XYZ file of C-alpha atoms in Angstrom:
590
model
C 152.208 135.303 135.380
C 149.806 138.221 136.079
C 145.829 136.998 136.975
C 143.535 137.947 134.342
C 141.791 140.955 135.681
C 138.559 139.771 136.491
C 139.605 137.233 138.637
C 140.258 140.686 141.138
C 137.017 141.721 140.609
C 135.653 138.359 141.004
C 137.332 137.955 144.310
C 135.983 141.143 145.252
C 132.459 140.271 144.914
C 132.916 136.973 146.596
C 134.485 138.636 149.532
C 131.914 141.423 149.848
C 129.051 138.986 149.353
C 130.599 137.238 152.565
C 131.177 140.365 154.342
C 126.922 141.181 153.552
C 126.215 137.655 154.774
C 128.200 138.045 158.043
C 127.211 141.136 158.621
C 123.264 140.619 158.160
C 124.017 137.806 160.413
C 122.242 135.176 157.736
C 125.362 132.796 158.209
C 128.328 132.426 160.796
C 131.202 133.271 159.889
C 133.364 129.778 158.927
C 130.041 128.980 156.769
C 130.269 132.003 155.358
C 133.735 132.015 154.364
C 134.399 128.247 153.526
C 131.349 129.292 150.831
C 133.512 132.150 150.030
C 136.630 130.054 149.002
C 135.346 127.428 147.619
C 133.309 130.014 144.997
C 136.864 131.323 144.139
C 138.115 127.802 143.721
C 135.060 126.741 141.614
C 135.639 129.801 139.466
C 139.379 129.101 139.184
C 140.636 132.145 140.467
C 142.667 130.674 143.068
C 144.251 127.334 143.178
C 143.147 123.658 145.183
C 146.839 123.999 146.959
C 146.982 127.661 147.736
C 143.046 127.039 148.890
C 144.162 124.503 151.623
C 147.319 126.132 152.774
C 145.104 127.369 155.518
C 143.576 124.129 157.017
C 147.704 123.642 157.418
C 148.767 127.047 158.262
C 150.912 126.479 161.508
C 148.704 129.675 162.788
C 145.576 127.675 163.214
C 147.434 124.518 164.558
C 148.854 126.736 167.107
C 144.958 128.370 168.099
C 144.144 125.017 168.744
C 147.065 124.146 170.954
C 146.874 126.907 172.591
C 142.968 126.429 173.783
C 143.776 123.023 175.446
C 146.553 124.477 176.882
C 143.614 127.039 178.299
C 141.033 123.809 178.865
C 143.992 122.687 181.620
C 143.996 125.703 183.166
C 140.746 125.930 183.322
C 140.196 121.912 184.261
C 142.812 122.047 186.938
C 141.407 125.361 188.628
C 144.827 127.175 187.777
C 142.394 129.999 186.968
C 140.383 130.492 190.263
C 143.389 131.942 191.553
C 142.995 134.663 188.699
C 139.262 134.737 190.274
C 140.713 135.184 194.012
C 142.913 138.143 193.266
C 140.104 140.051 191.399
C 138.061 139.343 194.354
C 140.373 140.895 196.793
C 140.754 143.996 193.702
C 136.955 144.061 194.251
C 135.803 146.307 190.929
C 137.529 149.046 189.694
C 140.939 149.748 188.087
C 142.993 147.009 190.073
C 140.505 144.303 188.847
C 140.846 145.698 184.949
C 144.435 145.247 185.331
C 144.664 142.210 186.418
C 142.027 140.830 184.037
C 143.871 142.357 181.544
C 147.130 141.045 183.021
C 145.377 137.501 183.048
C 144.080 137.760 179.310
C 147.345 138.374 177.726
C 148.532 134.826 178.721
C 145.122 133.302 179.258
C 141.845 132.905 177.235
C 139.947 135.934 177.694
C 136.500 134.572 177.444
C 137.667 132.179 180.372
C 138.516 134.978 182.362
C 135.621 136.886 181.638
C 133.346 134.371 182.566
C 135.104 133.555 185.820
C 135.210 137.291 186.740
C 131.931 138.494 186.047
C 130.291 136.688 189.553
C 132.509 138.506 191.526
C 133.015 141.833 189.631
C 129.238 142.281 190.184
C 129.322 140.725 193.821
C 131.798 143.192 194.622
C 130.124 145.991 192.669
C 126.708 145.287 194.867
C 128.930 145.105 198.398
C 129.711 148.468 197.602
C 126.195 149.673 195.830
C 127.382 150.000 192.543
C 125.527 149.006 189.688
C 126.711 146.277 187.294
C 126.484 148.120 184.224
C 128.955 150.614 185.496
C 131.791 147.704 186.089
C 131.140 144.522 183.636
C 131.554 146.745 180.138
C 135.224 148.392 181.023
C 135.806 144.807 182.195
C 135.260 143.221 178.875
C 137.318 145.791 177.240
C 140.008 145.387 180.087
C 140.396 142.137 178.601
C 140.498 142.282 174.441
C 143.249 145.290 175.437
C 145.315 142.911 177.649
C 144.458 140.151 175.001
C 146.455 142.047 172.434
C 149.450 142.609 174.236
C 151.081 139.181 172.984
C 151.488 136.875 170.779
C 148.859 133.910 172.566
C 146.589 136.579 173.916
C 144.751 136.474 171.033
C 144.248 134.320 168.201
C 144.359 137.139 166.041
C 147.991 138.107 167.316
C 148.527 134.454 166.100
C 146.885 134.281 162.214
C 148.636 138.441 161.406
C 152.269 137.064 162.880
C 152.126 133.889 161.138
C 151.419 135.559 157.920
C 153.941 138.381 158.756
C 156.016 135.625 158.740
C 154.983 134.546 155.615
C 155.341 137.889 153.665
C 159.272 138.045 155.040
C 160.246 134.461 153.225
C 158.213 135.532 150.230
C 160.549 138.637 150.264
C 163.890 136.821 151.428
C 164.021 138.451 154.451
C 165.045 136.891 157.573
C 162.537 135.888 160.219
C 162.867 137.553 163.552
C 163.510 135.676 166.822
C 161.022 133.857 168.792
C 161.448 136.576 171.381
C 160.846 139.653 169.057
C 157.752 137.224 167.965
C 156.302 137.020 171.062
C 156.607 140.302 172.319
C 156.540 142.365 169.201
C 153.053 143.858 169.439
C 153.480 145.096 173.251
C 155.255 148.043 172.826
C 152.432 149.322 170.929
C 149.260 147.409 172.590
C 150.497 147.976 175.990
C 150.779 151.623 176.814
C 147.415 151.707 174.558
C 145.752 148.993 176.826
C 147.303 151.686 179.575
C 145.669 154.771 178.158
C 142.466 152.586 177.515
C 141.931 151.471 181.185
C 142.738 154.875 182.318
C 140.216 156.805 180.497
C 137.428 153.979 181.273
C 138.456 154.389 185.165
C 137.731 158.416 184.880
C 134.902 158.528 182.346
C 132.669 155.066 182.735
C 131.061 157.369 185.467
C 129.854 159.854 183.025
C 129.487 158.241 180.073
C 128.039 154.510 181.378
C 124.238 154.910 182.180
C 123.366 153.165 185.529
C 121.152 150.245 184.125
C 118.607 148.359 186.387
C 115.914 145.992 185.334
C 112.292 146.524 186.664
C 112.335 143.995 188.746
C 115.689 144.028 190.401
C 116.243 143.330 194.240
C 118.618 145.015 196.429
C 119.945 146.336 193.067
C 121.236 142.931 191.492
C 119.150 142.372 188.251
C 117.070 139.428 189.327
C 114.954 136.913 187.079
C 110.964 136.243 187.686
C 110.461 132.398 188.724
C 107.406 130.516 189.147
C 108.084 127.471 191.298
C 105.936 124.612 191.308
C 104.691 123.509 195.439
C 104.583 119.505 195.115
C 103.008 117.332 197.788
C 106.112 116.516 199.098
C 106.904 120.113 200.210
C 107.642 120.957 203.563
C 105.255 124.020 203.407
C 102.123 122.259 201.937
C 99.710 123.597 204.595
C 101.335 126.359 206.522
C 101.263 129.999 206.192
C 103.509 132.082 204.189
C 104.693 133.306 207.313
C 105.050 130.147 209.169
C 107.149 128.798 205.871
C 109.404 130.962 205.680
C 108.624 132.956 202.109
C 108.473 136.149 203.709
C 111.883 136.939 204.149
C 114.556 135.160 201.874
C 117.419 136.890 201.233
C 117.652 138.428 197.672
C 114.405 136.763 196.707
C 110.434 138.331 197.151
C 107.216 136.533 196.773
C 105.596 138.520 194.116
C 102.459 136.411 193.942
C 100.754 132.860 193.900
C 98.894 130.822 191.185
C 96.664 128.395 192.082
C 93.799 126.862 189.535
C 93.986 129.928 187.157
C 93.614 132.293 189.490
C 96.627 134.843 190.591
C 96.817 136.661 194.257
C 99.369 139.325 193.743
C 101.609 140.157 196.532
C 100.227 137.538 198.896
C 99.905 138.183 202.650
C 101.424 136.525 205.428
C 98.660 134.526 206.548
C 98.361 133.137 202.649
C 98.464 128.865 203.336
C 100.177 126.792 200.460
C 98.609 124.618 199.293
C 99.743 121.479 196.837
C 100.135 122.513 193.569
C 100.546 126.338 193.760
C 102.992 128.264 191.721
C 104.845 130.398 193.940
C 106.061 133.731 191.383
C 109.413 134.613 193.113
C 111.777 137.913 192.098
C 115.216 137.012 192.551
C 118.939 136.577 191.683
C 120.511 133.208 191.055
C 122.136 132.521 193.749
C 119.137 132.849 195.683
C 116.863 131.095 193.220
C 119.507 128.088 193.484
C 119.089 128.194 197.196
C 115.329 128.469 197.049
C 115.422 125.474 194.459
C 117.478 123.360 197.429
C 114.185 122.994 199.358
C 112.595 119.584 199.207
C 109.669 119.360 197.120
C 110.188 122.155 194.735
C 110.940 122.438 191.225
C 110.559 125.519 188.466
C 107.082 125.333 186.742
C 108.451 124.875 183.514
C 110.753 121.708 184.290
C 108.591 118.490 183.487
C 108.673 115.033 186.139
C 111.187 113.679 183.611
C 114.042 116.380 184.478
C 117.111 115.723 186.122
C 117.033 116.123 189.428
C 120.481 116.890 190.013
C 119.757 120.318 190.644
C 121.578 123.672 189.264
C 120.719 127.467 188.166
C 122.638 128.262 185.468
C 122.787 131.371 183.533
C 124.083 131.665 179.836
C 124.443 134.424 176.795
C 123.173 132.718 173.081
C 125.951 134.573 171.667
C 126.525 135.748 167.988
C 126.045 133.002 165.150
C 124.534 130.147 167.671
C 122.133 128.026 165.532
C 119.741 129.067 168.916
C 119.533 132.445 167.107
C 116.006 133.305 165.460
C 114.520 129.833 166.669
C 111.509 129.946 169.611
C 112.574 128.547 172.110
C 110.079 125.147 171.291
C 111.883 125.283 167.727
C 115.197 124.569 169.054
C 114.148 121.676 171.319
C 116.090 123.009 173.931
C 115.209 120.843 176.489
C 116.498 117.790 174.318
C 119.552 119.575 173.597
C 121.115 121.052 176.324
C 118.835 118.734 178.842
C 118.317 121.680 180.923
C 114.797 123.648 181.159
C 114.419 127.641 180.427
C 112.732 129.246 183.483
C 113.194 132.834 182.714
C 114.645 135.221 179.800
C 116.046 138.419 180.023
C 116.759 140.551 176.978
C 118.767 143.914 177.255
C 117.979 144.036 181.088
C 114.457 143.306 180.867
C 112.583 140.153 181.729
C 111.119 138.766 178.444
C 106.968 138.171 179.040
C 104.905 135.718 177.519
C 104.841 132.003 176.979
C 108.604 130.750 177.256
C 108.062 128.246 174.582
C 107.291 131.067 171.816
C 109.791 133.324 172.523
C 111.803 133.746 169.537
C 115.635 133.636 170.688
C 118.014 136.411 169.364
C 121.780 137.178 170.245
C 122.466 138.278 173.536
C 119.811 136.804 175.124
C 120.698 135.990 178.924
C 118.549 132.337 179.917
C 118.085 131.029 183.471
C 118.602 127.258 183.352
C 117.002 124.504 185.640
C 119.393 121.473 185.099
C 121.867 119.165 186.125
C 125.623 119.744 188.235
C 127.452 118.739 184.866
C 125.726 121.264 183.108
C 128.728 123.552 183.821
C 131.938 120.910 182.178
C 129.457 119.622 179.406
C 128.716 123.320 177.381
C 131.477 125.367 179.156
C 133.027 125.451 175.555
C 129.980 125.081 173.581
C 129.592 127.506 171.110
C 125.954 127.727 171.207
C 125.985 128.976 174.433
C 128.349 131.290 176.917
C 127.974 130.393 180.624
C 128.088 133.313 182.474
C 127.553 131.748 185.935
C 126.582 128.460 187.856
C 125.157 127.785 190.922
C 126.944 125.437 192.068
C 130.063 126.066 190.314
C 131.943 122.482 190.267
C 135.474 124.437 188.572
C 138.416 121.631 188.193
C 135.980 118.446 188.837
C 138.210 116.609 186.765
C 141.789 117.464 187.873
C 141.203 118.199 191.684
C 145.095 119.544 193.180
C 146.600 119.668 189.870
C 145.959 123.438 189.651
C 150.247 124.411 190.256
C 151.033 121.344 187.543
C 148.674 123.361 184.840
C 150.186 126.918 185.831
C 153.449 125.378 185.637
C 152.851 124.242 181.956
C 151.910 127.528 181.278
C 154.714 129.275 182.612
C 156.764 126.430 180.496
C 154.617 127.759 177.493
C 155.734 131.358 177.967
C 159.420 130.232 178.397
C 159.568 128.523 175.465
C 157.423 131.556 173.372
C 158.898 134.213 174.956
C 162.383 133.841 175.507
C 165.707 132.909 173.470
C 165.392 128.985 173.628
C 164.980 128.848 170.332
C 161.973 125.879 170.295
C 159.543 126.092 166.968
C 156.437 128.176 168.159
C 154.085 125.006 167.187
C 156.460 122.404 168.906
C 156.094 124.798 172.017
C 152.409 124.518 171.249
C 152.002 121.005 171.241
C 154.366 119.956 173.965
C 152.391 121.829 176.281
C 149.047 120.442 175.155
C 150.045 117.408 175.203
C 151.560 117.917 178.318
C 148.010 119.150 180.185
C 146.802 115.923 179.097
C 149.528 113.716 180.260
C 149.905 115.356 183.681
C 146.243 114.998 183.899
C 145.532 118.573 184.320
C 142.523 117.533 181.535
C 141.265 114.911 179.770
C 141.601 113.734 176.029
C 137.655 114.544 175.555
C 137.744 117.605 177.407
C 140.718 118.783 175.296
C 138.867 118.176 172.211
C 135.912 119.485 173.561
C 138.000 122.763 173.592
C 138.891 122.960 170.287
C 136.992 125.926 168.566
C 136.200 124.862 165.210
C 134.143 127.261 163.975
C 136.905 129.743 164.793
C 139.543 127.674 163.363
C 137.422 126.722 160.187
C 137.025 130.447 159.898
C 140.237 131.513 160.300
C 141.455 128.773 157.770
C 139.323 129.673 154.807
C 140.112 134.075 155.616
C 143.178 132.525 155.051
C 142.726 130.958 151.310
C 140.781 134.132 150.943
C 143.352 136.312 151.726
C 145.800 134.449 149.256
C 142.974 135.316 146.290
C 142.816 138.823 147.245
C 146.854 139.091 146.968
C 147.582 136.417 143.797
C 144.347 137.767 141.884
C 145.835 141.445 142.317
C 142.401 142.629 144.318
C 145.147 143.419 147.301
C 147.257 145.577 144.459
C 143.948 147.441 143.528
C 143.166 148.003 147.186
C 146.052 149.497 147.807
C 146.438 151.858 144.611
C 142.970 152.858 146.179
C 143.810 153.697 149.196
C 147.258 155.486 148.353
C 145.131 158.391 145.890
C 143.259 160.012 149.217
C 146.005 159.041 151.983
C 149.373 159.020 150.407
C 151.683 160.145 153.528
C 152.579 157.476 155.406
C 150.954 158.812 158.774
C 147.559 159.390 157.173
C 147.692 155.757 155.628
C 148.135 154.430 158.624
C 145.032 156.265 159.988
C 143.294 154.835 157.513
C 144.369 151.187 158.209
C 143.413 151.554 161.774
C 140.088 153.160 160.700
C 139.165 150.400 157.831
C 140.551 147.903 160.644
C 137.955 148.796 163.172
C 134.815 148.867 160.476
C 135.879 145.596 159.554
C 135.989 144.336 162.748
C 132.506 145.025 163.366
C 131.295 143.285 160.218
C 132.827 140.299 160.523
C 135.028 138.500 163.115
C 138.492 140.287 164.378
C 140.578 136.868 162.743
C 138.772 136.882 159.599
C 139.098 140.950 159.288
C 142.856 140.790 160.491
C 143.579 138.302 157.704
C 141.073 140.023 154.853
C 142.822 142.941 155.536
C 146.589 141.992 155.235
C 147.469 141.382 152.173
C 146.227 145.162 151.368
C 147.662 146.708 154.010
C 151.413 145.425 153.376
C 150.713 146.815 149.936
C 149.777 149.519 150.907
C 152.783 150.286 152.988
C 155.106 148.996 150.226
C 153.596 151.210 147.647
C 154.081 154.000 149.897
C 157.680 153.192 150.008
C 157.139 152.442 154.022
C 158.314 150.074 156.228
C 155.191 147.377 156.791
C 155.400 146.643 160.260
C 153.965 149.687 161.902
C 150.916 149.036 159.771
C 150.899 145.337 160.708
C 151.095 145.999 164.435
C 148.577 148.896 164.389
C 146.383 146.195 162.697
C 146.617 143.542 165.065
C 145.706 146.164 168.295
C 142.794 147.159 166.776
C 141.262 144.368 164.931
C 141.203 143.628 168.799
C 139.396 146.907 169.306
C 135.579 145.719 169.143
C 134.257 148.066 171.548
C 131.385 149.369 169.172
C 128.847 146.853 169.549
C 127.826 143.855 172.027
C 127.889 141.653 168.874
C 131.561 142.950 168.172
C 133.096 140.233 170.721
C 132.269 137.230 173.233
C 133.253 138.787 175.995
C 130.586 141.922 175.170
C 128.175 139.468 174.860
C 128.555 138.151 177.968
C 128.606 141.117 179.921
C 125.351 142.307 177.815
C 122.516 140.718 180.239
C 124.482 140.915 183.706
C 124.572 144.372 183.077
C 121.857 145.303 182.014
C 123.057 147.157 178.743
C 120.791 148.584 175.785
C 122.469 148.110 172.311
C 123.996 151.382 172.078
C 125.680 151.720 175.734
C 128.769 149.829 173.799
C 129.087 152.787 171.709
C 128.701 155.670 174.544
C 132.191 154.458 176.076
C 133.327 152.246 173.261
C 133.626 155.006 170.498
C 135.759 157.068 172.509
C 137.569 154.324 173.647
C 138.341 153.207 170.052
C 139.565 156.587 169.114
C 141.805 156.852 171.601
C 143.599 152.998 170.821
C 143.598 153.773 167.409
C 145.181 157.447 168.107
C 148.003 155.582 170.459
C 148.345 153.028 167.974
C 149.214 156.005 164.907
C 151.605 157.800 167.702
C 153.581 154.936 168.756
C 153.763 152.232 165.904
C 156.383 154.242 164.043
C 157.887 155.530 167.116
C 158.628 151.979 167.700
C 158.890 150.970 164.201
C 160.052 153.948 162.162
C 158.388 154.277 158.915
């Protein structure tokens, strides 16, 4: 029976509404969307069973596998061999590849995070600025991410629902293999052409960012660093203690009793109680913070004392976001102290404690050695380095069992054994647990359930677009102005990218099927160019910082204003979207 027609336009509003909220960033983006569906469901338009489908939807079951599969890796130090070969790439093309190489079987945010402290050590060996090598790296990996089926989530939710579409139409399902593999054809020689152009034109078209007050040209953070009795140094010179000549760290000034002495000479004594103001990176502000009888200024008695720098990104939709820093009890929270902020390169001035916390914000931490395995998957905060790093605490030697699993994981996936994808799944999750490559909290510690809340209700979502005939509408739409197959699929990639940047790549990827099969149908075309060319570049969210985790996280350490994403991203997402339209029905004729 044919929906009345106003539950389209109902569905419509609901979904734009959503798309306004995500967008203005006034909600994340499961809120957003479980409001979303369960307006539809209050209004009728779709119904309680085709509403839940997507808290069941084998896709999301299989994101969630396929993270603790990641967490075992990750627990077991499987992926510091990943870290070892960048290292030895050191920073330019050869370390893109293999991060890319590494994110289409791995969790790119994990790989990110472990590459970024050497990318930029190797980029300062050789006296290269960050922000010329930590941007093509986060693009290196969303490419690589798309060239499979588990490199991205979103590969997951569009080929489950691909799925879907073919039993709807009687059609047979295509081979775990084909499954697997089906999008690499495409996203491969586009990942290809991607890394290519950002190896010739990064030069020209990345700015060379460095903060005011960087040293020996790694952006460094501003520290004041309390002198307690205990302290070696109470008494001596400057000289005679040793501040004169750290490595990687300068003595900017002293404050003692309200009063400041900028730039301090060597014959300066300290005294109990001074506030040493140091410039410096995190590695040596860690070091600096091993000395007995030191602590940061803005740490209180009742800190930990289990000492460790860390430095984090508040990402994208973190309840951190718009709260000063004494709003979101931070300290309580995280049990970690702020001693510095830097915002789009720059040190952030002022009282820590009113600072008013936006996304993209890169924090210097004062807290414990757990620090690191408690938040690594938090979603309030992205750890972009730790000093020290304690990676595989809990599954010491277990690091060939975990890559092992994985390999089993691929096996199973990716060639003609014929296993269910979510049995696959499973038995290898299950698996990192039993060998002990994690643990059972660590595991569901990993599980992402914003993203998988999110994902679920785009799903329901999507169903109201296509049973309320919105989808049909869409699609009539879209056909008047782009009729020839070619064009449409121009279009598809182009609507694919703005939607992307509005909202998240899963929730665009599944807004945005339902219209684009019907599109392709009504233009009497086969659908699965347009599917695959959706899938690379939902994955395409070079625009912005906001666009993708991995942006974020290379935002501070680089140094990057707002709109260096666009300088090499636009391009960039012209030419994916241009290999995408040339190859997808070369590979898949129309």
């Amino acid at each position: 029976m044919q929906a009345p027609e106003w539950h389209a336009w109902a569905t419509g509003g609901v979904i734009v509404l959503a798309t306004v909220a995500m967008a203005a960033r006034r909600a994340p983006a499961d809120a957003a969307l479980l409001v979303a569906l369960t307006a539809l469901l209050a209004l009728g338009v779709i119904e309680p069973a085709s509403a839940a489908m997507g808290f069941a939807d084998p896709a999301v079951l299989l994101i969630g596998a396929l993270f603790v599969v990641a967490q075992g890796l990750r627990d077991a130090g499987a992926l510091r061999g990943c870290v070892r070969w960048i290292s030895n790439a050191g920073f330019g093309g050869a370390a893109q590849a293999l991060v890319a190489g590494a994110s289409a079987l791995l969790n790119n945010t994990a790989v990110v995070a472990l590459a970024i402290p050497v990318v930029r050590d190797a980029a300062r060996r050789h006296g290269v600025s960050a922000s010329r090598v930590l941007m093509p790296l986060s693009f290196a990996a969303m490419l690589g991410g798309a060239c499979t089926l588990i490199g991205t989530s979103t590969n997951v939710v569009v080929n489950e629902l691909w799925l879907e579409h073919l039993d709807a139409r009687g059609v047979d399902r295509p081979g775990a293999v084909w499954q697997f593999w089906w999008m690499a054809p495409v996203a491969a020689p586009a990942a290809l052409l991607g890394m290519g152009f950002m190896l010739l034109a990064s030069r020209w078209l990345l700015p060379e960012r460095r903060a005011p007050d960087e040293v020996e040209g790694e952006r460094s953070y501003a520290v004041a660093i309390e002198v307690n009795t205990d302290a070696d140094m109470v008494g001596r010179t400057i000289q005679d203690a040793g501040l004169r000549r750290i490595p990687g760290l300068f003595l900017s000034a002293i404050d003692r009793e309200g009063d400041r002495a900028v730039a301090p000479g060597p014959d300066e004594v300290v005294h109990a109680g001074d506030a040493l103001v140091f410039a410096g990176d995190v590695a040596a502000v860690a070091e600096l913070l091993r000395r007995p009888g030191l602590r940061p200024l803005e740490d209180k008695p009742n800190a930990t004392g289990r000492a460790a720098v860390v430095e984090v990104v508040v990402p994208e939709g973190s309840l951190l976001v718009g709260q000063t820093v004494r709003e979101s009890r931070f300290r309580t929270r995280f049990d970690a102290a702020i001693v510095a902020i830097h915002r789009g390169g720059e040190r952030v001035g002022g009282r820590l404690g009113d600072i008013r916390l936006r996304a993209g914000d890169t924090l210097l931490l004062w807290t414990h050695e757990g620090f690191h395995d408690a938040h690594r998957e938090s979603r309030r905060l992205l750890i972009v380095s730790s000093e020290p790093v304690r990676n595989g605490r809990g599954a010491p030697g277990r690091a060939w069992i975990a890559g092992g699993v994985l390999l089993l994981l691929v096996a199973l996936l990716g060639t003609p054994l014929g296993v269910p994808k979510l049995a696959a799944g499973f038995g290898c999750a299950a698996l990192m647990v039993l060998l002990r490559c994690t643990s059972v909290a660590s595991a569901r510690a990993a599980l992402p359930w914003d993203v998988l809340l999110a994902v679920a209700a785009a799903i329901g979502l999507g169903r109201a677009a296509e049973s309320s005939g919105l989808a049909d509408h869409l699609a009539d739409g879209i056909m008047s102005f782009a009729s020839h197959p070619h064009a449409l699929l121009a279009v598809v990639a182009l609507a694919t990218v703005v939607v992307t940047q509005l909202v998240t790549n899963q929730a665009a990827a599944v807004l945005l099927f339902p219209i684009v099969v019907h599109a392709a149908e009504a233009a009497g075309a086969r659908a699965e160019p347009f599917v695959v060319t959706l899938m690379v570049m939902a994955s395409a969210s070079f625009l912005t910082p906001t666009g993708y985790a991995t942006n974020l996280m290379v935002y501070g350490p680089g140094g990057y204003r707002f709109g260096d994403f666009a300088r090499l991203g636009a391009p960039l997402t012209l030419l994916v979207g241009v290999a995408c339209v040339v190859l997808a029905p070369i590979v898949y004729p129309f």
